[in-house]
Coordinates of C-alpha atoms in Angstrom, one line a residue:
X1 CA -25.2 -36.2 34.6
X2 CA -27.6 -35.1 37.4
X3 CA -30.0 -33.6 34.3
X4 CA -29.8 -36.5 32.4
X5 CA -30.6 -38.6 35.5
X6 CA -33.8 -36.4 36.6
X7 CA -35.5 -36.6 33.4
X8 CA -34.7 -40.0 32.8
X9 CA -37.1 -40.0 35.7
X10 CA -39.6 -37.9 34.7
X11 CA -42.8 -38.6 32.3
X12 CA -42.0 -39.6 28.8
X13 CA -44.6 -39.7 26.3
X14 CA -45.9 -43.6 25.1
X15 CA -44.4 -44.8 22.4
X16 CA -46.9 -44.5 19.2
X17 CA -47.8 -47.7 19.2
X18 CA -49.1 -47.4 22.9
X19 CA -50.9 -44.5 22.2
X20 CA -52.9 -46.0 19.5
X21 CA -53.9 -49.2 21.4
X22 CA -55.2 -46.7 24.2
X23 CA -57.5 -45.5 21.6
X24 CA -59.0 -48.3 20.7
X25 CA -59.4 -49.5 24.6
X26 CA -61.1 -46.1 24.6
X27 CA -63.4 -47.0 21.9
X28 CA -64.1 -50.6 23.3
X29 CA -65.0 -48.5 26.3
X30 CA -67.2 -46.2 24.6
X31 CA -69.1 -49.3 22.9
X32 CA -70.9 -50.4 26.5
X33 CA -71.6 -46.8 27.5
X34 CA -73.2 -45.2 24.2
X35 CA -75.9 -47.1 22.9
X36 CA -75.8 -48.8 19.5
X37 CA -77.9 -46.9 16.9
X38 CA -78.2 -46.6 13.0
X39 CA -79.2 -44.9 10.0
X40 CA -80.4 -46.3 6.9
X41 CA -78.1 -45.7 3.9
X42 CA -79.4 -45.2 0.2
X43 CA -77.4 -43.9 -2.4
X44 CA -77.6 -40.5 -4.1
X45 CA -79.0 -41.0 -7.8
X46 CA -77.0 -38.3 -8.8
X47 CA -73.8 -38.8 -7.0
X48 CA -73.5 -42.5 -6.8
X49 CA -72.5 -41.8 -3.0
X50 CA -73.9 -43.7 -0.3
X51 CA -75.0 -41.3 2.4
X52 CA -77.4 -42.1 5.5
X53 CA -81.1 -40.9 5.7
X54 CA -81.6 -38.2 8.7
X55 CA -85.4 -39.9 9.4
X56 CA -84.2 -43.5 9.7
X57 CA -82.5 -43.3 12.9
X58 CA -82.9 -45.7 15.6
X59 CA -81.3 -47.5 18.4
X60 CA -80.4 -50.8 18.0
X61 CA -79.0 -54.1 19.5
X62 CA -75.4 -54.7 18.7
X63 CA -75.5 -58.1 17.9
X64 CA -71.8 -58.2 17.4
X65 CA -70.4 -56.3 20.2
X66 CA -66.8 -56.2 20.8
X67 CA -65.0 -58.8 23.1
X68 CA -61.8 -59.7 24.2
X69 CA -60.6 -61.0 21.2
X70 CA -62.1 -58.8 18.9
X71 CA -59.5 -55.7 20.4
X72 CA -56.8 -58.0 19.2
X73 CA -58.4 -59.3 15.9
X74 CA -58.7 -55.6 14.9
X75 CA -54.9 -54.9 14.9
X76 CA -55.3 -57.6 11.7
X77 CA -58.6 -56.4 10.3
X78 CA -56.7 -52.3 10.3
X79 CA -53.9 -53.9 8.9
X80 CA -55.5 -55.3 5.9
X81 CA -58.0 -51.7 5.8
X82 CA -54.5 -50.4 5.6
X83 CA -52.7 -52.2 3.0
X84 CA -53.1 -49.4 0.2
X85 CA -51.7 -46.9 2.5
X86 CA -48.7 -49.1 4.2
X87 CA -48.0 -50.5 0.7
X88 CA -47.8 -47.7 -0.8
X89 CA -45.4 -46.0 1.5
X90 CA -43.1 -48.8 1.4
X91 CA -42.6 -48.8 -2.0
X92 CA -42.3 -45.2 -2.1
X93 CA -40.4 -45.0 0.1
X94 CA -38.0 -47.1 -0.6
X95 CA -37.3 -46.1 -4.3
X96 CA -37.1 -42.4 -2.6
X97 CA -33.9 -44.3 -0.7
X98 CA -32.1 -45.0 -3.7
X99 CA -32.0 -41.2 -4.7
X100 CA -31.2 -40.2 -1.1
X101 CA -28.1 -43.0 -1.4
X102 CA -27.1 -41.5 -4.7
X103 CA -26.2 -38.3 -3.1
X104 CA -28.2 -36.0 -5.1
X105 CA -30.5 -35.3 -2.7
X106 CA -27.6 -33.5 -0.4
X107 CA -25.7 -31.9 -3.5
X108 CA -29.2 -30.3 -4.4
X109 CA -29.7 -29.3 -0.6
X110 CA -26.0 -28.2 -1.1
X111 CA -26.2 -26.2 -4.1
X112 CA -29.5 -24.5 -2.4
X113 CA -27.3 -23.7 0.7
X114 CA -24.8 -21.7 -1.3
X115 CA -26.9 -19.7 -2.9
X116 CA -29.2 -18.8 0.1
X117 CA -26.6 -18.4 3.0
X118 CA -27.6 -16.2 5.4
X119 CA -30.9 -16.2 4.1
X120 CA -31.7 -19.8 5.5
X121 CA -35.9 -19.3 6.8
X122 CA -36.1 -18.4 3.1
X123 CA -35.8 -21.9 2.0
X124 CA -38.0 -23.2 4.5
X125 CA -40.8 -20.8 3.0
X126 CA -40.0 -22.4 0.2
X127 CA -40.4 -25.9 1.5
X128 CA -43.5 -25.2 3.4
X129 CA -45.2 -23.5 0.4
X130 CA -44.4 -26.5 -1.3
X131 CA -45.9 -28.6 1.3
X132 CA -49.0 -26.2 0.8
X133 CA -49.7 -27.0 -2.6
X134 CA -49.6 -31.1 -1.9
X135 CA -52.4 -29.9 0.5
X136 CA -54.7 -28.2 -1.9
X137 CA -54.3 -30.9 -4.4
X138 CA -55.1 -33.6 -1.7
X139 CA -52.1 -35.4 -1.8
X140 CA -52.7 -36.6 2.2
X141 CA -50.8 -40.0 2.7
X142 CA -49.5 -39.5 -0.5
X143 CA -47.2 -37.0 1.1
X144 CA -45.7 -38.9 3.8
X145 CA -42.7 -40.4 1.9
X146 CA -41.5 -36.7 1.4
X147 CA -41.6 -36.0 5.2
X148 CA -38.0 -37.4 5.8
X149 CA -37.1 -35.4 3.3
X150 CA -38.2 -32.0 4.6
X151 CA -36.4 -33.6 8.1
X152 CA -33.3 -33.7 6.2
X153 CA -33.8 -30.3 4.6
X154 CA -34.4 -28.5 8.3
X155 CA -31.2 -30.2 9.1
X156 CA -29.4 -28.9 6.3
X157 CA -30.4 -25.6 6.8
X158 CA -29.2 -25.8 10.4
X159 CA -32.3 -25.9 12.6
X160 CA -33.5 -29.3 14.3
X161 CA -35.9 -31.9 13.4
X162 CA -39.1 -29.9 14.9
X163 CA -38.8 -27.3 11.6
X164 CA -38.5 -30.3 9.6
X165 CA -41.6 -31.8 10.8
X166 CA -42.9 -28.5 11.3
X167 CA -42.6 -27.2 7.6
X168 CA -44.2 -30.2 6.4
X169 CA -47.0 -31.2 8.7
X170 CA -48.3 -27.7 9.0
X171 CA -47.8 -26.6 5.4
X172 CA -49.8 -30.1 4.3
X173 CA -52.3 -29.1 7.0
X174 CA -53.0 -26.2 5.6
X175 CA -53.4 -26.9 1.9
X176 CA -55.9 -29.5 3.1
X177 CA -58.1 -27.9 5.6
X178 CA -58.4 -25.0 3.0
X179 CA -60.5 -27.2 0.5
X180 CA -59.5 -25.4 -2.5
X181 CA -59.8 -28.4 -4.4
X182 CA -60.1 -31.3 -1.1
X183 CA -62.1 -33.9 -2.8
X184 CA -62.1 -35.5 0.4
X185 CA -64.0 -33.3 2.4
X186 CA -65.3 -30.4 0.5
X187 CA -66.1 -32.5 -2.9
X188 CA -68.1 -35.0 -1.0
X189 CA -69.6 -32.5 1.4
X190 CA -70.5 -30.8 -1.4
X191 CA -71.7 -33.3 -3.8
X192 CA -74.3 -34.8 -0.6
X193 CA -76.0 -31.0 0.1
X194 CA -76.1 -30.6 -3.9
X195 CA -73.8 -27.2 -4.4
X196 CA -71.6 -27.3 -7.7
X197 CA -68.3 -29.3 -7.2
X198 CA -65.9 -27.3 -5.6
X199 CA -67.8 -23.7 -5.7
X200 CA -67.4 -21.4 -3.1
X201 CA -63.9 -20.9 -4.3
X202 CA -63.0 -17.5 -4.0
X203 CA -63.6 -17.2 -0.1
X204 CA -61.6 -21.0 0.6
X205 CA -58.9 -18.9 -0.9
X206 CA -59.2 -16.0 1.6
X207 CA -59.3 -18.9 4.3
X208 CA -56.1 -20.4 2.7
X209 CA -54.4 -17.0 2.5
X210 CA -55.4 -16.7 6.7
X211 CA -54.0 -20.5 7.3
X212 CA -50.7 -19.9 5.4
X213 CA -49.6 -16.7 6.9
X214 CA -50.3 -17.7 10.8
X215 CA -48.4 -21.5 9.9
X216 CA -46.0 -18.9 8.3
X217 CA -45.2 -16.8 11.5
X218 CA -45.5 -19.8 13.8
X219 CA -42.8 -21.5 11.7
X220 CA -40.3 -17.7 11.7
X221 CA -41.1 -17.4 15.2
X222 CA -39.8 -21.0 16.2
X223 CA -36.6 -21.1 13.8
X224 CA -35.7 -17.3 15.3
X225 CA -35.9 -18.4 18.9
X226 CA -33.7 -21.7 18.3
X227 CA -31.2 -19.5 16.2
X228 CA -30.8 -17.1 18.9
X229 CA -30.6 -19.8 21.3
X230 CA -29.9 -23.5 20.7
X231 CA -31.0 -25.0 24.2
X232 CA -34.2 -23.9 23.8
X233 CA -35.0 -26.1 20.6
X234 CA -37.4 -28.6 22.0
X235 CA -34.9 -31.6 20.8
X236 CA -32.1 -29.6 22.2
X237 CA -30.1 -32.1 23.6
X238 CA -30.2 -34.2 19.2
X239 CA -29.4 -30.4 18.1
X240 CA -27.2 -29.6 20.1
X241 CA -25.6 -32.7 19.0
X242 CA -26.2 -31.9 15.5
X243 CA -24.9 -28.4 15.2
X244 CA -21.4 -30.2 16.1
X245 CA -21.7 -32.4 13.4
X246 CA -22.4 -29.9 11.0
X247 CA -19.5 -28.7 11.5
X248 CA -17.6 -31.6 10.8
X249 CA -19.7 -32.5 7.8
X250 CA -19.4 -31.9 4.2
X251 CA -20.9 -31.1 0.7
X252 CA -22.2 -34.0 -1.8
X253 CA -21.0 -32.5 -5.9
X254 CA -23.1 -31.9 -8.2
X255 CA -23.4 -34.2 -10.9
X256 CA -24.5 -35.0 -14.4
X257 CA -26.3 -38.0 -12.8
X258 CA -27.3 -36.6 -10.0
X259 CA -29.0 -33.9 -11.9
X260 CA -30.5 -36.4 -14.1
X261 CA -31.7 -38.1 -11.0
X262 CA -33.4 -34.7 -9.5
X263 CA -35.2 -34.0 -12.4
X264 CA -37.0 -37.9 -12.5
X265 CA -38.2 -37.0 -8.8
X266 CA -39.5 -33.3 -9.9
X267 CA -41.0 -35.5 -13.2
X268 CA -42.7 -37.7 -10.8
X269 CA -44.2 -35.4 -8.4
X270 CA -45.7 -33.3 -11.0
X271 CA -47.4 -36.7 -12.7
X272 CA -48.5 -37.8 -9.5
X273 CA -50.2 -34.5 -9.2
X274 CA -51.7 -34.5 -12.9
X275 CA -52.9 -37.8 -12.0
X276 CA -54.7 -37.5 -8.9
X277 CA -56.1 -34.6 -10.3
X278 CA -57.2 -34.8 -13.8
X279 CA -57.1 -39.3 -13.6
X280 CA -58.8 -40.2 -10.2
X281 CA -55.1 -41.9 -9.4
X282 CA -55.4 -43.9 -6.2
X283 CA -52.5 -45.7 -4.1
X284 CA -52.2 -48.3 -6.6
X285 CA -51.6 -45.8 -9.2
X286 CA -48.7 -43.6 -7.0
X287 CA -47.2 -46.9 -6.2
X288 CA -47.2 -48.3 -9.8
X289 CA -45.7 -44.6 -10.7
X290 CA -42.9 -45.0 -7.8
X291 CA -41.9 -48.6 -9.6
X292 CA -40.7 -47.4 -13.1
X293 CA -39.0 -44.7 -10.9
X294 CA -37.1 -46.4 -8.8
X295 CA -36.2 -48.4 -12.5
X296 CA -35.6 -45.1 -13.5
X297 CA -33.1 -44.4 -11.2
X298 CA -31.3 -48.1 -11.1
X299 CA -30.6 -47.3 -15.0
X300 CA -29.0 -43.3 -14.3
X301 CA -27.1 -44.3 -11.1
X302 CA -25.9 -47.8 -12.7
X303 CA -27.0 -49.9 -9.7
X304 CA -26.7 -53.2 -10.0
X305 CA -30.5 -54.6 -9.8
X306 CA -29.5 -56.8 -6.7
X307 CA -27.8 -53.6 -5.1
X308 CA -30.8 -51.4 -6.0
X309 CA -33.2 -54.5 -4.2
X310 CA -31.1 -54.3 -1.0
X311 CA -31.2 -50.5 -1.0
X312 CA -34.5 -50.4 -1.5
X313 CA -35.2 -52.6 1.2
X314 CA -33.4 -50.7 3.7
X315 CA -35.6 -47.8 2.4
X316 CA -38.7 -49.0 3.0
X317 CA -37.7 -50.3 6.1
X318 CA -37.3 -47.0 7.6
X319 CA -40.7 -46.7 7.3
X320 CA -41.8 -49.8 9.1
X321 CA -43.1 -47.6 12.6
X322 CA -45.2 -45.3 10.5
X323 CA -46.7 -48.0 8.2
X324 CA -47.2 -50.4 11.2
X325 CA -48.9 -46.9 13.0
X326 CA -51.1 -46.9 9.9
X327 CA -52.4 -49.7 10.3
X328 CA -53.0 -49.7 14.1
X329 CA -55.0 -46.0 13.0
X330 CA -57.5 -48.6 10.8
X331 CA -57.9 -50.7 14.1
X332 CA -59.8 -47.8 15.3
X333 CA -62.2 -47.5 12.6
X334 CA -62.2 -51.1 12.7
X335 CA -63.4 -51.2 16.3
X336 CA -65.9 -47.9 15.9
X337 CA -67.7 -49.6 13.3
X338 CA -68.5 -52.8 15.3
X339 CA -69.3 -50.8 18.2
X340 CA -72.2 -49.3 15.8
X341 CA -71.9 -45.8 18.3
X342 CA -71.0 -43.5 15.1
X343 CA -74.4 -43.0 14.1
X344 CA -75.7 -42.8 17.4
X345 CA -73.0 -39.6 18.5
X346 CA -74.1 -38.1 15.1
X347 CA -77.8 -38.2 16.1
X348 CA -77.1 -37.1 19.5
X349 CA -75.2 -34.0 17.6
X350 CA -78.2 -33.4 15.0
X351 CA -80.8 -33.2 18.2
X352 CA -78.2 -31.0 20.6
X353 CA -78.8 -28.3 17.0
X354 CA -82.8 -28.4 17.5
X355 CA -84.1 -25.1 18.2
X356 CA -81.0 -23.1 18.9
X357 CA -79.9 -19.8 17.1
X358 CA -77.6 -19.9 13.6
X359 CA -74.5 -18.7 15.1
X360 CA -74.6 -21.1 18.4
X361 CA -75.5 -24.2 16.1
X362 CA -72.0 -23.2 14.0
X363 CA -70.2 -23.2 16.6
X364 CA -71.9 -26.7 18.2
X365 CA -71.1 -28.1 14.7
X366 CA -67.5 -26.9 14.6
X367 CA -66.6 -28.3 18.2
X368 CA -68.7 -31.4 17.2
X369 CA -66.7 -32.4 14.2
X370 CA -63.1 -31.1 15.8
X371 CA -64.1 -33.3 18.4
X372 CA -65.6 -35.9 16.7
X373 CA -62.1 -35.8 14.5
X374 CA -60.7 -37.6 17.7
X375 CA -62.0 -40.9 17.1
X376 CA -63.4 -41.0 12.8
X377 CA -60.3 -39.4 10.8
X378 CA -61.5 -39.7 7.8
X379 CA -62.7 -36.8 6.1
X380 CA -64.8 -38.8 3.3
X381 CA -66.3 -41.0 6.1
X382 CA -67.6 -38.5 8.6
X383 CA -69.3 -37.1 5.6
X384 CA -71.3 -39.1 4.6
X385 CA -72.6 -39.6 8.1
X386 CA -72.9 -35.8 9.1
X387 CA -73.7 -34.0 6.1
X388 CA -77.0 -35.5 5.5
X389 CA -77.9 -34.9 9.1
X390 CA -76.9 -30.8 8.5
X391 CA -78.5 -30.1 5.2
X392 CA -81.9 -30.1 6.3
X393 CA -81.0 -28.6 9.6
X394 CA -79.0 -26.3 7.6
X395 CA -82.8 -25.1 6.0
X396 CA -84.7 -24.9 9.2
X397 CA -82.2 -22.9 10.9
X398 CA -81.3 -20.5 7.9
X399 CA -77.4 -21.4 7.6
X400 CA -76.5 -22.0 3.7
X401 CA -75.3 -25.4 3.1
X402 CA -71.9 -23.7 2.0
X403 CA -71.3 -22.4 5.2
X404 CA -72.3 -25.7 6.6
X405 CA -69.8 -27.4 4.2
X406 CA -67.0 -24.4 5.3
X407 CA -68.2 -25.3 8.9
X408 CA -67.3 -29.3 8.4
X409 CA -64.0 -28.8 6.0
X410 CA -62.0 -27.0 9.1
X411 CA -63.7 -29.1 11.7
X412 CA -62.2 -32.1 10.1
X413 CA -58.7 -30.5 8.3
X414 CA -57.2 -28.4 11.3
X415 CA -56.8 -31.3 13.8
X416 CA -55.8 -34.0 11.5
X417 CA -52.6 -33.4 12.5
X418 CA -53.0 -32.4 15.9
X419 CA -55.1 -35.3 17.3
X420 CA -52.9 -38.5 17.3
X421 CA -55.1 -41.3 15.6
X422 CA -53.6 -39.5 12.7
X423 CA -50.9 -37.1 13.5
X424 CA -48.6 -40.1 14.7
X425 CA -48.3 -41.6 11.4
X426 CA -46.8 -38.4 10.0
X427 CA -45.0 -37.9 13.0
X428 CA -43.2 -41.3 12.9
X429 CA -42.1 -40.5 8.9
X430 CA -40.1 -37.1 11.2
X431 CA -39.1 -39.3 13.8
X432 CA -40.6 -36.6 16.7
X433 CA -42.6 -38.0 19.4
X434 CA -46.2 -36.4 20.1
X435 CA -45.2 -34.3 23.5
X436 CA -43.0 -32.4 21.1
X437 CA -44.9 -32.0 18.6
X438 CA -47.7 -30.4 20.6
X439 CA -45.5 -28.5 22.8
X440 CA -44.6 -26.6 19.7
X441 CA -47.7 -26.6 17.4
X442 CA -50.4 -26.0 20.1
X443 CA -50.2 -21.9 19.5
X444 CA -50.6 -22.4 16.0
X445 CA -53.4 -24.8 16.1
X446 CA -55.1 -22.3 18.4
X447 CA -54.8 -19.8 16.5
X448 CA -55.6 -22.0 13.5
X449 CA -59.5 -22.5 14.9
X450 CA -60.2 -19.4 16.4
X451 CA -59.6 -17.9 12.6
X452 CA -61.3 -20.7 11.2
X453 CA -64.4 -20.0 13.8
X454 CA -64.1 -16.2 12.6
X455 CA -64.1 -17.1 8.9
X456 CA -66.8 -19.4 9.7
X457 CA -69.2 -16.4 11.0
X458 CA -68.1 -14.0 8.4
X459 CA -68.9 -16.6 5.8
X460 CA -72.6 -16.5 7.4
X461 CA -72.7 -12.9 7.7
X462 CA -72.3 -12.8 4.2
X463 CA -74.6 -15.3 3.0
X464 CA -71.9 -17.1 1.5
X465 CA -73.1 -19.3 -1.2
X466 CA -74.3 -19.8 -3.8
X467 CA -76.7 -21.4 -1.0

C-alpha cells in the first residue's frame, strides 16, 4: 500500500497528448528566436521533385508569424494534413477487430504456442523478423494497425506488453532505417543527388544485417531478464497481473472458418506489399484494400452486416488516442512551416560544413539530421530541403553523394521511433507510455547510432558508391 502510495507521488510521464502540444509551444518558441529564411524551390526536370536551390538562400520577413490562435488553429490544420494517415488506421483497424472477435487470431497464437513450448523467444524472432521486412518494403504507418497485434502475441507468449511493443517498433525501425528499398528517404535522397534508384545495395544490406542482430540481442536480453524475474519487467505491476491471468485463461479451437479467416489476413498483407511496391499504393489504396476485407470476413464468419458495423466501430475506436496523436504530430509540421525557420536551420547546418575535414563534416551531418529528426519527421520532407544543400558540399569536400545519402537515411530512420513527435503514435497503438519505452530502448538506440556512425566511416573509407 505504502509503494503504491510513494509512486503515486512521484513523476509520471505526460500523457501523449501533452507531450505533443509541448512541441509545438516549443516550435512557437523557436519561431521568435531563429530568424525566418528561405530557399527557392524549382523542380528537377528529371525527377519531377521539387527540391530547394543551395544559392537562393536568404533571410526573410515572416509575414505570417504565429500567434495565439494560430497554436490552436494548427491542432485543425494537422488534423486535416492527417486525414490519410488517421483514416486509414481506423478503417484498418477496425476490420482487423472483426478477425480478432472471431477468435482466430488466439487459435492461431494457440496453435503456435503448442508447437513452440519451451521455445517461446523463438516466436518473437519470428515476429520481429516479420516486423523487419514491413520496414524494408516501407510500410511505415501502414504498419501500425498490426502493433496490437504483436501486443497480444508478447502476451501470449508470456512476456509483458514492452516485448510486444518492442518486437514491433524496433523490428519496423530497423527495416526502415536500412533503406534497402525506403523510397522515402533513400529513393528520394537518391533521386535529388542523381545516383541510380536504390544502388548502393549490397552494403545497406551489411547495415541491415548490423541493425537486426543488435535489435535481436536487445530484444533476448530483455525477455531473459523478465523470465528470470517478473518484478523487474518495466510494467511489472500489469504483468504481474497478467501472468495470473494466464493461468486462468484458455485456448480459442481451430476452425474451418477461422482458418479461412487467417489466410484473408496473410492474402491481404502480401497484396498490400505487392502494391506499395510494384503499384505506388498510397493510404487510399490500403484503406480501399482493408474494405473488401473486412466484407471478406462479414461473409466467412456470417456476421450479420449491422453486427459487423458495431464491431467494427468498437475496433476502430481503439485506435482513437493514436489517430488523434497523428494528427496533433501534423500540428508540428503545421506550425514549423509558418514559422519559415526550416530552411534557415538547414542553412545554418550547410555553413557550420564549410571548410572542415570529410570525417568531422559526417559526423556534423549525422548529429544534424538525428537532431534535426526532433522537430521535421518526415523522411521525404527533410530531403528535399537537405539533400540539395549536401550534394555540392558533398563535391567540395570529397564525400561521395552515397555516403552522403547512407549519412541522411540513419540520421532520419534510427530515431523515428525514439524521438516522440513520432514514436508516440506507435506507442499509443501498444498502449506503453514514453518513460517506458525509453527506459528499455535507450541501450539499443545507442548502440543502434554508434554502428550506424561506424558504417558511415567505413562506407567513406571505401569509397562507397558508385559516387
Amino acid at each position: 500500500m505504502d509503494k503504491k502510495t510513494s509512486r503515486s507521488k512521484g513523476f509520471h510521464m505526460p500523457h501523449v497528448f501533452i507531450i505533443l502540444l509541448l512541441i509545438m509551444l516549443l516550435v512557437v518558441a523557436l519561431s521568435y528566436v531563429i530568424p525566418s529564411g528561405s530557399y527557392e524551390r524549382i523542380t528537377d526536370e528529371t525527377t519531377g521533385i521539387s527540391v530547394v536551390d543551395p544559392d537562393t538562400f536568404r533571410y526573410v520577413e515572416n509575414e505570417n508569424p504565429i500567434t495565439f490562435m494560430n497554436y490552436f488553429e494548427a491542432v485543425y490544420n494537422g488534423f486535416v494534413n492527417g486525414a490519410t494517415i488517421m483514416g486509414t488506421l481506423f478503417i484498418s483497424s477496425g476490420v482487423i477487430y472483426l478477425l480478432e472477435v472471431s477468435g482466430a487470431f488466439g487459435a492461431g497464437i494457440g496453435a503456435i504456442l503448442k508447437r513452440t513450448k519451451g521455445r517461446e523467444f523463438s516466436v518473437v524472432w519470428i515476429f520481429y523478423t516479420i516486423f523487419v521486412v514491413f520496414g524494408v518494403l516501407g510500410y511505415g504507418e501502414a504498419a501500425y494497425p498490426f502493433y496490437p497485434l504483436a501486443v497480444s502475441i508478447g502476451f501470449a507468449l508470456g512476456y509483458d506488453r514492452i516485448v510486444g511493443a518492442g518486437l514491433a517498433i524496433v523490428g519496423s525501425t530497423v527495416g526502415f532505417t536500412s533503406g534497402l528499398m525506403n523510397m522515402f528517404t533513400t529513393g528520394v535522397s537518391q533521386q535529388i543527388v542523381g545516383l541510380p534508384m536504390f544502388s548502393g545495395i549490397g552494403y545497406r544490406a551489411v547495415g541491415l544485417v548490423v541493425f537486426y542482430l543488435i535489435g535481436l540481442a536487445g530484444l533476448y536480453s530483455y525477455c531473459r531478464k523478465i523470465r528470470k524475474d517478473p518484478t523487474k519487467s518495466i510494467v511489472s505491476e500489469e504483468y504481474m497481473g497478467q501472468k495470473t491471468e494466464d493461468e486462468m485463461g484458455h485456448t480459442e479451437e481451430m476452425t474451418g472458418r477461422r482458418v479461412l479467416g487467417l489466410l484473408a489476413f496473410l492474402a491481404v498483407i502480401v497484396i498490400q506489399g505487392y502494391g506499395c511496391i510494384t503499384q505506388g499504393w498510397s493510404f487510399a489504396q490500403i484503406a480501399a484494400l482493408y474494405v473488401m476485407f473486412g466484407i471478406v470476413l462479414t461473409v466467412i464468419f456470417r456476421f450479420s452486416p449491422s453486427e459487423a458495423c458495431q464491431l467494427f466501430c468498437k475496433g476502430a475506436t481503439r485506435v482513437f488516442a493514436a489517430a488523434f496523436a497523428v494528427g496533433l504530430a501534423q500540428s508540428v509540421v503545421v506550425l514549423m512551416n509558418q514559422a519559415c525557420i526550416m530552411d534557415t536551420i538547414v542553412h545554418a547546418m550547410g555553413e557550420l560544413l564549410e571548410n572542415k575535414s570529410a570525417i568531422l563534416a559526417l559526423l556534423i551531418i549525422f548529429v544534424f539530421v538525428t537532431l534535426f529528426n526532433f522537430l521535421v519527421v518526415s523522411g521525404s520532407g527533410k530531403a528535399v530541403i537537405i539533400m540539395p544543400i549536401l550534394q555540392p558540399l558533398g563535391k567540395i569536400l570529397h564525400i561521395n553523394q552515397q555516403v552522403l545519402v547512407l549519412t541522411y537515411q540513419y540520421g532520419d530512420g534510427i530515431t523515428n521511433s525514439f524521438w516522440p513527435g513520432s514514436s508516440l503514435v506507435q506507442l499509443s497503438m501498444c498502449g506503453v507510455d514514453y518513460g517506458s519505452w525509453i527506459r528499455f530502448c535507450w541501450k539499443i538506440y545507442l548502440s543502434f547510432i554508434v554502428s550506424a556512425f561506424i558504417l558511415i566511416m567505413v562506407a567513406h573509407g571505401i569509397g562507397y558508391g558508385p559516387f
